[in-house]
JSON list of C-alpha atoms in Angstrom, two decimals:
[
{"chain": "A", "resi": 1, "resn": "MET", "atom": "CA", "xyz": [3.75, 51.81, 0.38]},
{"chain": "A", "resi": 2, "resn": "LEU", "atom": "CA", "xyz": [6.10, 49.62, 2.30]},
{"chain": "A", "resi": 3, "resn": "PHE", "atom": "CA", "xyz": [5.20, 47.81, 5.27]},
{"chain": "A", "resi": 4, "resn": "LEU", "atom": "CA", "xyz": [1.32, 48.23, 3.65]},
{"chain": "A", "resi": 5, "resn": "PHE", "atom": "CA", "xyz": [0.01, 46.18, 5.21]},
{"chain": "A", "resi": 6, "resn": "SER", "atom": "CA", "xyz": [1.47, 46.78, 9.25]},
{"chain": "A", "resi": 7, "resn": "LYS", "atom": "CA", "xyz": [-0.47, 50.16, 9.01]},
{"chain": "A", "resi": 8, "resn": "PHE", "atom": "CA", "xyz": [-3.94, 47.28, 9.67]},
{"chain": "A", "resi": 9, "resn": "LYS", "atom": "CA", "xyz": [-2.73, 46.67, 12.95]},
{"chain": "A", "resi": 10, "resn": "LEU", "atom": "CA", "xyz": [-4.77, 48.44, 15.36]},
{"chain": "A", "resi": 11, "resn": "ARG", "atom": "CA", "xyz": [-2.19, 50.92, 17.55]},
{"chain": "A", "resi": 12, "resn": "LYS", "atom": "CA", "xyz": [-1.29, 51.68, 13.80]},
{"chain": "A", "resi": 13, "resn": "TRP", "atom": "CA", "xyz": [-4.24, 52.55, 12.00]},
{"chain": "A", "resi": 14, "resn": "ASN", "atom": "CA", "xyz": [-5.51, 54.04, 15.43]},
{"chain": "A", "resi": 15, "resn": "LYS", "atom": "CA", "xyz": [-3.10, 56.84, 14.43]},
{"chain": "A", "resi": 16, "resn": "LEU", "atom": "CA", "xyz": [-3.63, 57.81, 10.78]},
{"chain": "A", "resi": 17, "resn": "SER", "atom": "CA", "xyz": [-5.51, 60.18, 9.81]},
{"chain": "A", "resi": 18, "resn": "TYR", "atom": "CA", "xyz": [-8.35, 58.94, 8.00]},
{"chain": "A", "resi": 19, "resn": "GLU", "atom": "CA", "xyz": [-6.19, 60.21, 4.44]},
{"chain": "A", "resi": 20, "resn": "LYS", "atom": "CA", "xyz": [-4.51, 58.39, 5.62]},
{"chain": "A", "resi": 21, "resn": "ARG", "atom": "CA", "xyz": [-5.89, 55.39, 5.79]},
{"chain": "A", "resi": 22, "resn": "PHE", "atom": "CA", "xyz": [-7.98, 55.67, 2.31]},
{"chain": "A", "resi": 23, "resn": "LYS", "atom": "CA", "xyz": [-4.62, 56.21, 0.58]},
{"chain": "A", "resi": 24, "resn": "CYS", "atom": "CA", "xyz": [-3.96, 52.29, 2.49]},
{"chain": "A", "resi": 25, "resn": "PHE", "atom": "CA", "xyz": [-7.83, 50.93, 0.63]},
{"chain": "A", "resi": 26, "resn": "VAL", "atom": "CA", "xyz": [-6.44, 52.38, -2.43]},
{"chain": "A", "resi": 27, "resn": "ALA", "atom": "CA", "xyz": [-2.42, 50.80, -2.49]},
{"chain": "A", "resi": 28, "resn": "VAL", "atom": "CA", "xyz": [-4.56, 47.33, -1.73]},
{"chain": "A", "resi": 29, "resn": "GLU", "atom": "CA", "xyz": [-6.83, 48.31, -4.41]},
{"chain": "A", "resi": 30, "resn": "LYS", "atom": "CA", "xyz": [-3.54, 48.09, -6.29]},
{"chain": "A", "resi": 31, "resn": "LYS", "atom": "CA", "xyz": [-2.03, 45.13, -5.34]},
{"chain": "A", "resi": 32, "resn": "VAL", "atom": "CA", "xyz": [-5.42, 42.59, -5.64]},
{"chain": "A", "resi": 33, "resn": "ALA", "atom": "CA", "xyz": [-5.83, 44.56, -9.51]},
{"chain": "A", "resi": 34, "resn": "LYS", "atom": "CA", "xyz": [-2.00, 43.87, -10.31]},
{"chain": "A", "resi": 35, "resn": "GLU", "atom": "CA", "xyz": [-2.58, 40.08, -9.11]},
{"chain": "A", "resi": 36, "resn": "PHE", "atom": "CA", "xyz": [-5.49, 40.21, -11.46]},
{"chain": "A", "resi": 37, "resn": "GLY", "atom": "CA", "xyz": [-3.44, 42.06, -14.16]},
{"chain": "A", "resi": 38, "resn": "VAL", "atom": "CA", "xyz": [-6.42, 44.14, -15.17]},
{"chain": "A", "resi": 39, "resn": "ALA", "atom": "CA", "xyz": [-5.68, 48.09, -13.85]},
{"chain": "A", "resi": 40, "resn": "PRO", "atom": "CA", "xyz": [-6.56, 50.02, -10.40]},
{"chain": "A", "resi": 41, "resn": "ILE", "atom": "CA", "xyz": [-10.55, 50.61, -10.79]},
{"chain": "A", "resi": 42, "resn": "LYS", "atom": "CA", "xyz": [-11.91, 53.74, -8.37]},
{"chain": "A", "resi": 43, "resn": "LEU", "atom": "CA", "xyz": [-12.42, 54.50, -5.35]},
{"chain": "A", "resi": 44, "resn": "GLU", "atom": "CA", "xyz": [-15.09, 56.11, -3.30]},
{"chain": "A", "resi": 45, "resn": "LEU", "atom": "CA", "xyz": [-16.92, 55.88, -0.37]},
{"chain": "A", "resi": 46, "resn": "LYS", "atom": "CA", "xyz": [-20.07, 56.30, -0.44]},
{"chain": "A", "resi": 47, "resn": "TYR", "atom": "CA", "xyz": [-21.62, 57.84, 3.35]},
{"chain": "A", "resi": 48, "resn": "ASP", "atom": "CA", "xyz": [-24.57, 57.13, 3.88]},
{"chain": "A", "resi": 49, "resn": "ASP", "atom": "CA", "xyz": [-26.65, 55.17, 6.81]},
{"chain": "A", "resi": 50, "resn": "ASN", "atom": "CA", "xyz": [-28.69, 53.11, 5.32]},
{"chain": "A", "resi": 51, "resn": "TRP", "atom": "CA", "xyz": [-26.30, 50.70, 3.29]},
{"chain": "A", "resi": 52, "resn": "ASN", "atom": "CA", "xyz": [-26.18, 48.05, 4.16]},
{"chain": "A", "resi": 53, "resn": "CYS", "atom": "CA", "xyz": [-23.07, 46.88, 2.11]},
{"chain": "A", "resi": 54, "resn": "PHE", "atom": "CA", "xyz": [-19.68, 47.12, 3.10]},
{"chain": "A", "resi": 55, "resn": "GLY", "atom": "CA", "xyz": [-19.02, 47.82, -0.84]},
{"chain": "A", "resi": 56, "resn": "ALA", "atom": "CA", "xyz": [-19.71, 47.94, -4.16]},
{"chain": "A", "resi": 57, "resn": "PHE", "atom": "CA", "xyz": [-18.31, 47.19, -7.71]},
{"chain": "A", "resi": 58, "resn": "SER", "atom": "CA", "xyz": [-20.12, 49.33, -10.87]},
{"chain": "A", "resi": 59, "resn": "VAL", "atom": "CA", "xyz": [-19.80, 50.08, -14.24]},
{"chain": "A", "resi": 60, "resn": "SER", "atom": "CA", "xyz": [-21.91, 52.91, -15.67]},
{"chain": "A", "resi": 61, "resn": "GLY", "atom": "CA", "xyz": [-20.42, 54.32, -18.98]},
{"chain": "A", "resi": 62, "resn": "GLY", "atom": "CA", "xyz": [-17.76, 52.74, -19.63]},
{"chain": "A", "resi": 63, "resn": "LYS", "atom": "CA", "xyz": [-16.62, 53.41, -15.60]},
{"chain": "A", "resi": 64, "resn": "LYS", "atom": "CA", "xyz": [-15.56, 51.10, -13.61]},
{"chain": "A", "resi": 65, "resn": "VAL", "atom": "CA", "xyz": [-15.46, 52.39, -9.29]},
{"chain": "A", "resi": 66, "resn": "ILE", "atom": "CA", "xyz": [-15.86, 50.44, -5.97]},
{"chain": "A", "resi": 67, "resn": "LEU", "atom": "CA", "xyz": [-18.22, 51.70, -3.79]},
{"chain": "A", "resi": 68, "resn": "ILE", "atom": "CA", "xyz": [-16.87, 51.84, -0.23]},
{"chain": "A", "resi": 69, "resn": "ASN", "atom": "CA", "xyz": [-18.92, 51.66, 2.62]},
{"chain": "A", "resi": 70, "resn": "SER", "atom": "CA", "xyz": [-17.32, 55.08, 4.47]},
{"chain": "A", "resi": 71, "resn": "LYS", "atom": "CA", "xyz": [-17.72, 52.91, 7.84]},
{"chain": "A", "resi": 72, "resn": "LEU", "atom": "CA", "xyz": [-14.91, 51.00, 6.88]},
{"chain": "A", "resi": 73, "resn": "ILE", "atom": "CA", "xyz": [-12.53, 54.31, 7.11]},
{"chain": "A", "resi": 74, "resn": "GLU", "atom": "CA", "xyz": [-14.26, 55.48, 10.15]},
{"chain": "A", "resi": 75, "resn": "ASP", "atom": "CA", "xyz": [-14.42, 52.28, 12.56]},
{"chain": "A", "resi": 76, "resn": "PRO", "atom": "CA", "xyz": [-11.11, 51.11, 13.50]},
{"chain": "A", "resi": 77, "resn": "LYS", "atom": "CA", "xyz": [-12.84, 47.44, 14.27]},
{"chain": "A", "resi": 78, "resn": "TYR", "atom": "CA", "xyz": [-13.96, 46.78, 10.56]},
{"chain": "A", "resi": 79, "resn": "ARG", "atom": "CA", "xyz": [-10.07, 47.51, 9.17]},
{"chain": "A", "resi": 80, "resn": "PHE", "atom": "CA", "xyz": [-10.29, 43.45, 8.05]},
{"chain": "A", "resi": 81, "resn": "HIS", "atom": "CA", "xyz": [-13.75, 43.85, 6.64]},
{"chain": "A", "resi": 82, "resn": "ALA", "atom": "CA", "xyz": [-11.88, 46.96, 4.97]},
{"chain": "A", "resi": 83, "resn": "LEU", "atom": "CA", "xyz": [-9.19, 44.17, 3.24]},
{"chain": "A", "resi": 84, "resn": "GLU", "atom": "CA", "xyz": [-11.98, 41.40, 2.83]},
{"chain": "A", "resi": 85, "resn": "THR", "atom": "CA", "xyz": [-14.45, 43.91, 0.52]},
{"chain": "A", "resi": 86, "resn": "ILE", "atom": "CA", "xyz": [-11.37, 45.49, -1.04]},
{"chain": "A", "resi": 87, "resn": "ALA", "atom": "CA", "xyz": [-9.66, 42.36, -2.54]},
{"chain": "A", "resi": 88, "resn": "HIS", "atom": "CA", "xyz": [-14.06, 40.95, -2.98]},
{"chain": "A", "resi": 89, "resn": "GLU", "atom": "CA", "xyz": [-15.22, 43.29, -5.59]},
{"chain": "A", "resi": 90, "resn": "THR", "atom": "CA", "xyz": [-11.22, 43.06, -7.52]},
{"chain": "A", "resi": 91, "resn": "ARG", "atom": "CA", "xyz": [-11.88, 39.69, -7.94]},
{"chain": "A", "resi": 92, "resn": "HIS", "atom": "CA", "xyz": [-15.26, 41.45, -9.69]},
{"chain": "A", "resi": 93, "resn": "ALA", "atom": "CA", "xyz": [-13.34, 44.29, -11.20]},
{"chain": "A", "resi": 94, "resn": "TYR", "atom": "CA", "xyz": [-11.30, 41.34, -12.65]},
{"chain": "A", "resi": 95, "resn": "GLN", "atom": "CA", "xyz": [-14.95, 38.55, -13.32]},
{"chain": "A", "resi": 96, "resn": "TYR", "atom": "CA", "xyz": [-16.09, 41.27, -15.19]},
{"chain": "A", "resi": 97, "resn": "THR", "atom": "CA", "xyz": [-12.56, 41.79, -17.36]},
{"chain": "A", "resi": 98, "resn": "VAL", "atom": "CA", "xyz": [-12.63, 38.00, -18.05]},
{"chain": "A", "resi": 99, "resn": "VAL", "atom": "CA", "xyz": [-16.80, 38.22, -19.32]},
{"chain": "A", "resi": 100, "resn": "ASN", "atom": "CA", "xyz": [-16.21, 40.93, -21.66]},
{"chain": "A", "resi": 101, "resn": "ARG", "atom": "CA", "xyz": [-14.10, 39.12, -23.85]},
{"chain": "A", "resi": 102, "resn": "ASP", "atom": "CA", "xyz": [-14.29, 36.39, -26.47]},
{"chain": "A", "resi": 103, "resn": "LEU", "atom": "CA", "xyz": [-14.44, 34.07, -24.88]},
{"chain": "A", "resi": 104, "resn": "ARG", "atom": "CA", "xyz": [-13.39, 30.22, -26.12]},
{"chain": "A", "resi": 105, "resn": "TRP", "atom": "CA", "xyz": [-14.91, 27.26, -26.03]},
{"chain": "A", "resi": 106, "resn": "PHE", "atom": "CA", "xyz": [-13.55, 25.53, -22.55]},
{"chain": "A", "resi": 107, "resn": "GLU", "atom": "CA", "xyz": [-13.85, 28.86, -20.53]},
{"chain": "A", "resi": 108, "resn": "PHE", "atom": "CA", "xyz": [-16.37, 27.20, -18.71]},
{"chain": "A", "resi": 109, "resn": "THR", "atom": "CA", "xyz": [-15.86, 29.31, -15.52]},
{"chain": "A", "resi": 110, "resn": "ALA", "atom": "CA", "xyz": [-15.61, 32.71, -16.79]},
{"chain": "A", "resi": 111, "resn": "LYS", "atom": "CA", "xyz": [-19.32, 31.51, -19.82]},
{"chain": "A", "resi": 112, "resn": "LYS", "atom": "CA", "xyz": [-21.00, 30.24, -16.19]},
{"chain": "A", "resi": 113, "resn": "TRP", "atom": "CA", "xyz": [-19.65, 33.98, -14.92]},
{"chain": "A", "resi": 114, "resn": "LYS", "atom": "CA", "xyz": [-21.90, 36.59, -18.05]},
{"chain": "A", "resi": 115, "resn": "ARG", "atom": "CA", "xyz": [-24.73, 34.03, -17.80]},
{"chain": "A", "resi": 116, "resn": "ASN", "atom": "CA", "xyz": [-24.40, 35.35, -14.49]},
{"chain": "A", "resi": 117, "resn": "TRP", "atom": "CA", "xyz": [-23.39, 39.55, -14.70]},
{"chain": "A", "resi": 118, "resn": "GLN", "atom": "CA", "xyz": [-26.86, 38.55, -16.96]},
{"chain": "A", "resi": 119, "resn": "GLY", "atom": "CA", "xyz": [-29.19, 37.70, -14.26]},
{"chain": "A", "resi": 120, "resn": "TYR", "atom": "CA", "xyz": [-27.62, 39.13, -11.36]},
{"chain": "A", "resi": 121, "resn": "PHE", "atom": "CA", "xyz": [-28.96, 39.17, -8.81]},
{"chain": "A", "resi": 122, "resn": "GLY", "atom": "CA", "xyz": [-28.67, 42.33, -6.05]},
{"chain": "A", "resi": 123, "resn": "ALA", "atom": "CA", "xyz": [-27.57, 42.11, -2.38]},
{"chain": "A", "resi": 124, "resn": "SER", "atom": "CA", "xyz": [-30.64, 44.07, -1.54]},
{"chain": "A", "resi": 125, "resn": "GLY", "atom": "CA", "xyz": [-33.19, 41.04, -2.69]},
{"chain": "A", "resi": 126, "resn": "ASP", "atom": "CA", "xyz": [-33.17, 37.93, -1.06]},
{"chain": "A", "resi": 127, "resn": "SER", "atom": "CA", "xyz": [-29.93, 37.40, 0.56]},
{"chain": "A", "resi": 128, "resn": "LEU", "atom": "CA", "xyz": [-29.62, 33.17, -0.80]},
{"chain": "A", "resi": 129, "resn": "MET", "atom": "CA", "xyz": [-29.74, 33.88, -4.25]},
{"chain": "A", "resi": 130, "resn": "TYR", "atom": "CA", "xyz": [-26.99, 36.67, -3.40]},
{"chain": "A", "resi": 131, "resn": "ASN", "atom": "CA", "xyz": [-24.50, 34.78, -2.08]},
{"chain": "A", "resi": 132, "resn": "ASN", "atom": "CA", "xyz": [-24.95, 31.34, -4.20]},
{"chain": "A", "resi": 133, "resn": "GLN", "atom": "CA", "xyz": [-24.44, 33.33, -7.52]},
{"chain": "A", "resi": 134, "resn": "SER", "atom": "CA", "xyz": [-21.19, 32.24, -8.72]},
{"chain": "A", "resi": 135, "resn": "ILE", "atom": "CA", "xyz": [-19.67, 35.30, -9.54]},
{"chain": "A", "resi": 136, "resn": "GLU", "atom": "CA", "xyz": [-20.15, 35.65, -5.23]},
{"chain": "A", "resi": 137, "resn": "ARG", "atom": "CA", "xyz": [-19.58, 32.62, -4.41]},
{"chain": "A", "resi": 138, "resn": "ASP", "atom": "CA", "xyz": [-15.81, 32.63, -6.91]},
{"chain": "A", "resi": 139, "resn": "ALA", "atom": "CA", "xyz": [-15.36, 36.40, -4.40]},
{"chain": "A", "resi": 140, "resn": "GLN", "atom": "CA", "xyz": [-15.85, 35.02, -1.17]},
{"chain": "A", "resi": 141, "resn": "LYS", "atom": "CA", "xyz": [-13.71, 32.24, -2.33]},
{"chain": "A", "resi": 142, "resn": "TYR", "atom": "CA", "xyz": [-10.53, 34.65, -3.25]},
{"chain": "A", "resi": 143, "resn": "SER", "atom": "CA", "xyz": [-10.84, 37.09, -0.21]},
{"chain": "A", "resi": 144, "resn": "ILE", "atom": "CA", "xyz": [-10.85, 34.39, 1.99]},
{"chain": "A", "resi": 145, "resn": "LYS", "atom": "CA", "xyz": [-7.77, 33.35, 0.23]},
{"chain": "A", "resi": 146, "resn": "PHE", "atom": "CA", "xyz": [-6.91, 36.61, 0.47]},
{"chain": "A", "resi": 147, "resn": "LEU", "atom": "CA", "xyz": [-7.11, 36.99, 4.60]},
{"chain": "A", "resi": 148, "resn": "LYS", "atom": "CA", "xyz": [-6.00, 33.29, 4.87]},
{"chain": "A", "resi": 149, "resn": "ARG", "atom": "CA", "xyz": [-2.65, 34.82, 3.61]},
{"chain": "A", "resi": 150, "resn": "TYR", "atom": "CA", "xyz": [-2.27, 37.56, 6.38]},
{"chain": "A", "resi": 151, "resn": "ARG", "atom": "CA", "xyz": [-3.06, 35.39, 9.25]},
{"chain": "A", "resi": 152, "resn": "TRP", "atom": "CA", "xyz": [-0.11, 35.34, 10.67]},
{"chain": "A", "resi": 153, "resn": "LYS", "atom": "CA", "xyz": [0.56, 37.96, 11.00]},
{"chain": "A", "resi": 154, "resn": "TYR", "atom": "CA", "xyz": [-2.67, 39.63, 12.54]},
{"chain": "A", "resi": 155, "resn": "ARG", "atom": "CA", "xyz": [-2.82, 36.67, 14.21]},
{"chain": "A", "resi": 156, "resn": "ASN", "atom": "CA", "xyz": [-3.03, 38.54, 17.72]},
{"chain": "A", "resi": 157, "resn": "GLU", "atom": "CA", "xyz": [-5.81, 40.74, 16.66]},
{"chain": "A", "resi": 158, "resn": "PRO", "atom": "CA", "xyz": [-9.64, 39.40, 17.96]},
{"chain": "A", "resi": 159, "resn": "GLN", "atom": "CA", "xyz": [-11.09, 41.83, 15.03]},
{"chain": "A", "resi": 160, "resn": "TRP", "atom": "CA", "xyz": [-9.07, 39.83, 12.19]},
{"chain": "A", "resi": 161, "resn": "GLN", "atom": "CA", "xyz": [-10.05, 36.51, 13.95]},
{"chain": "A", "resi": 162, "resn": "GLU", "atom": "CA", "xyz": [-13.60, 37.95, 13.83]},
{"chain": "A", "resi": 163, "resn": "THR", "atom": "CA", "xyz": [-13.35, 39.31, 10.29]},
{"chain": "A", "resi": 164, "resn": "PHE", "atom": "CA", "xyz": [-12.56, 35.98, 9.51]},
{"chain": "A", "resi": 165, "resn": "ASP", "atom": "CA", "xyz": [-15.24, 34.10, 10.25]},
{"chain": "A", "resi": 166, "resn": "ALA", "atom": "CA", "xyz": [-17.41, 35.99, 9.71]},
{"chain": "A", "resi": 167, "resn": "VAL", "atom": "CA", "xyz": [-16.85, 35.77, 5.61]},
{"chain": "A", "resi": 168, "resn": "SER", "atom": "CA", "xyz": [-16.05, 32.62, 6.45]},
{"chain": "A", "resi": 169, "resn": "TYR", "atom": "CA", "xyz": [-19.39, 31.50, 7.90]},
{"chain": "A", "resi": 170, "resn": "ARG", "atom": "CA", "xyz": [-20.78, 33.55, 5.03]},
{"chain": "A", "resi": 171, "resn": "TYR", "atom": "CA", "xyz": [-19.29, 31.48, 1.92]},
{"chain": "A", "resi": 172, "resn": "ASP", "atom": "CA", "xyz": [-20.25, 28.22, 4.40]}
]
């Protein structure tokens, strides 16, 4: 998708249908998955006003999926949270791939991730515990790095800065 990240600028985003916005999400996920050397993960929108997450990576019956909160596609003020969420959840898909192979003795980070996957605290529990897990810290760090790449492109988009500040604050 040519000029993919330009489509997240407000003046262009507002002109896109939900279908085209979703195609942008899929294209971003493919780009991030390629960076990690993992297969693209299926994206699904979750329509639930009571769901307090922007997204979640899930594996059920061997099928991987990234759930995306529908408000990320419906409300333009959340478009940069969509970028961050897709990067964050695709990082979890990468982590999952890493921990589900034979680990070598020196892969200390991967071993830490594996222990974390085995005793994972969900987002609905204690937010301090949740945010300080090794796989969450790693995914948060990656999503900050991902957003920083586009700082110049979105320098005139106040919602990009608000998103970046919120993500950075959560990490700090």
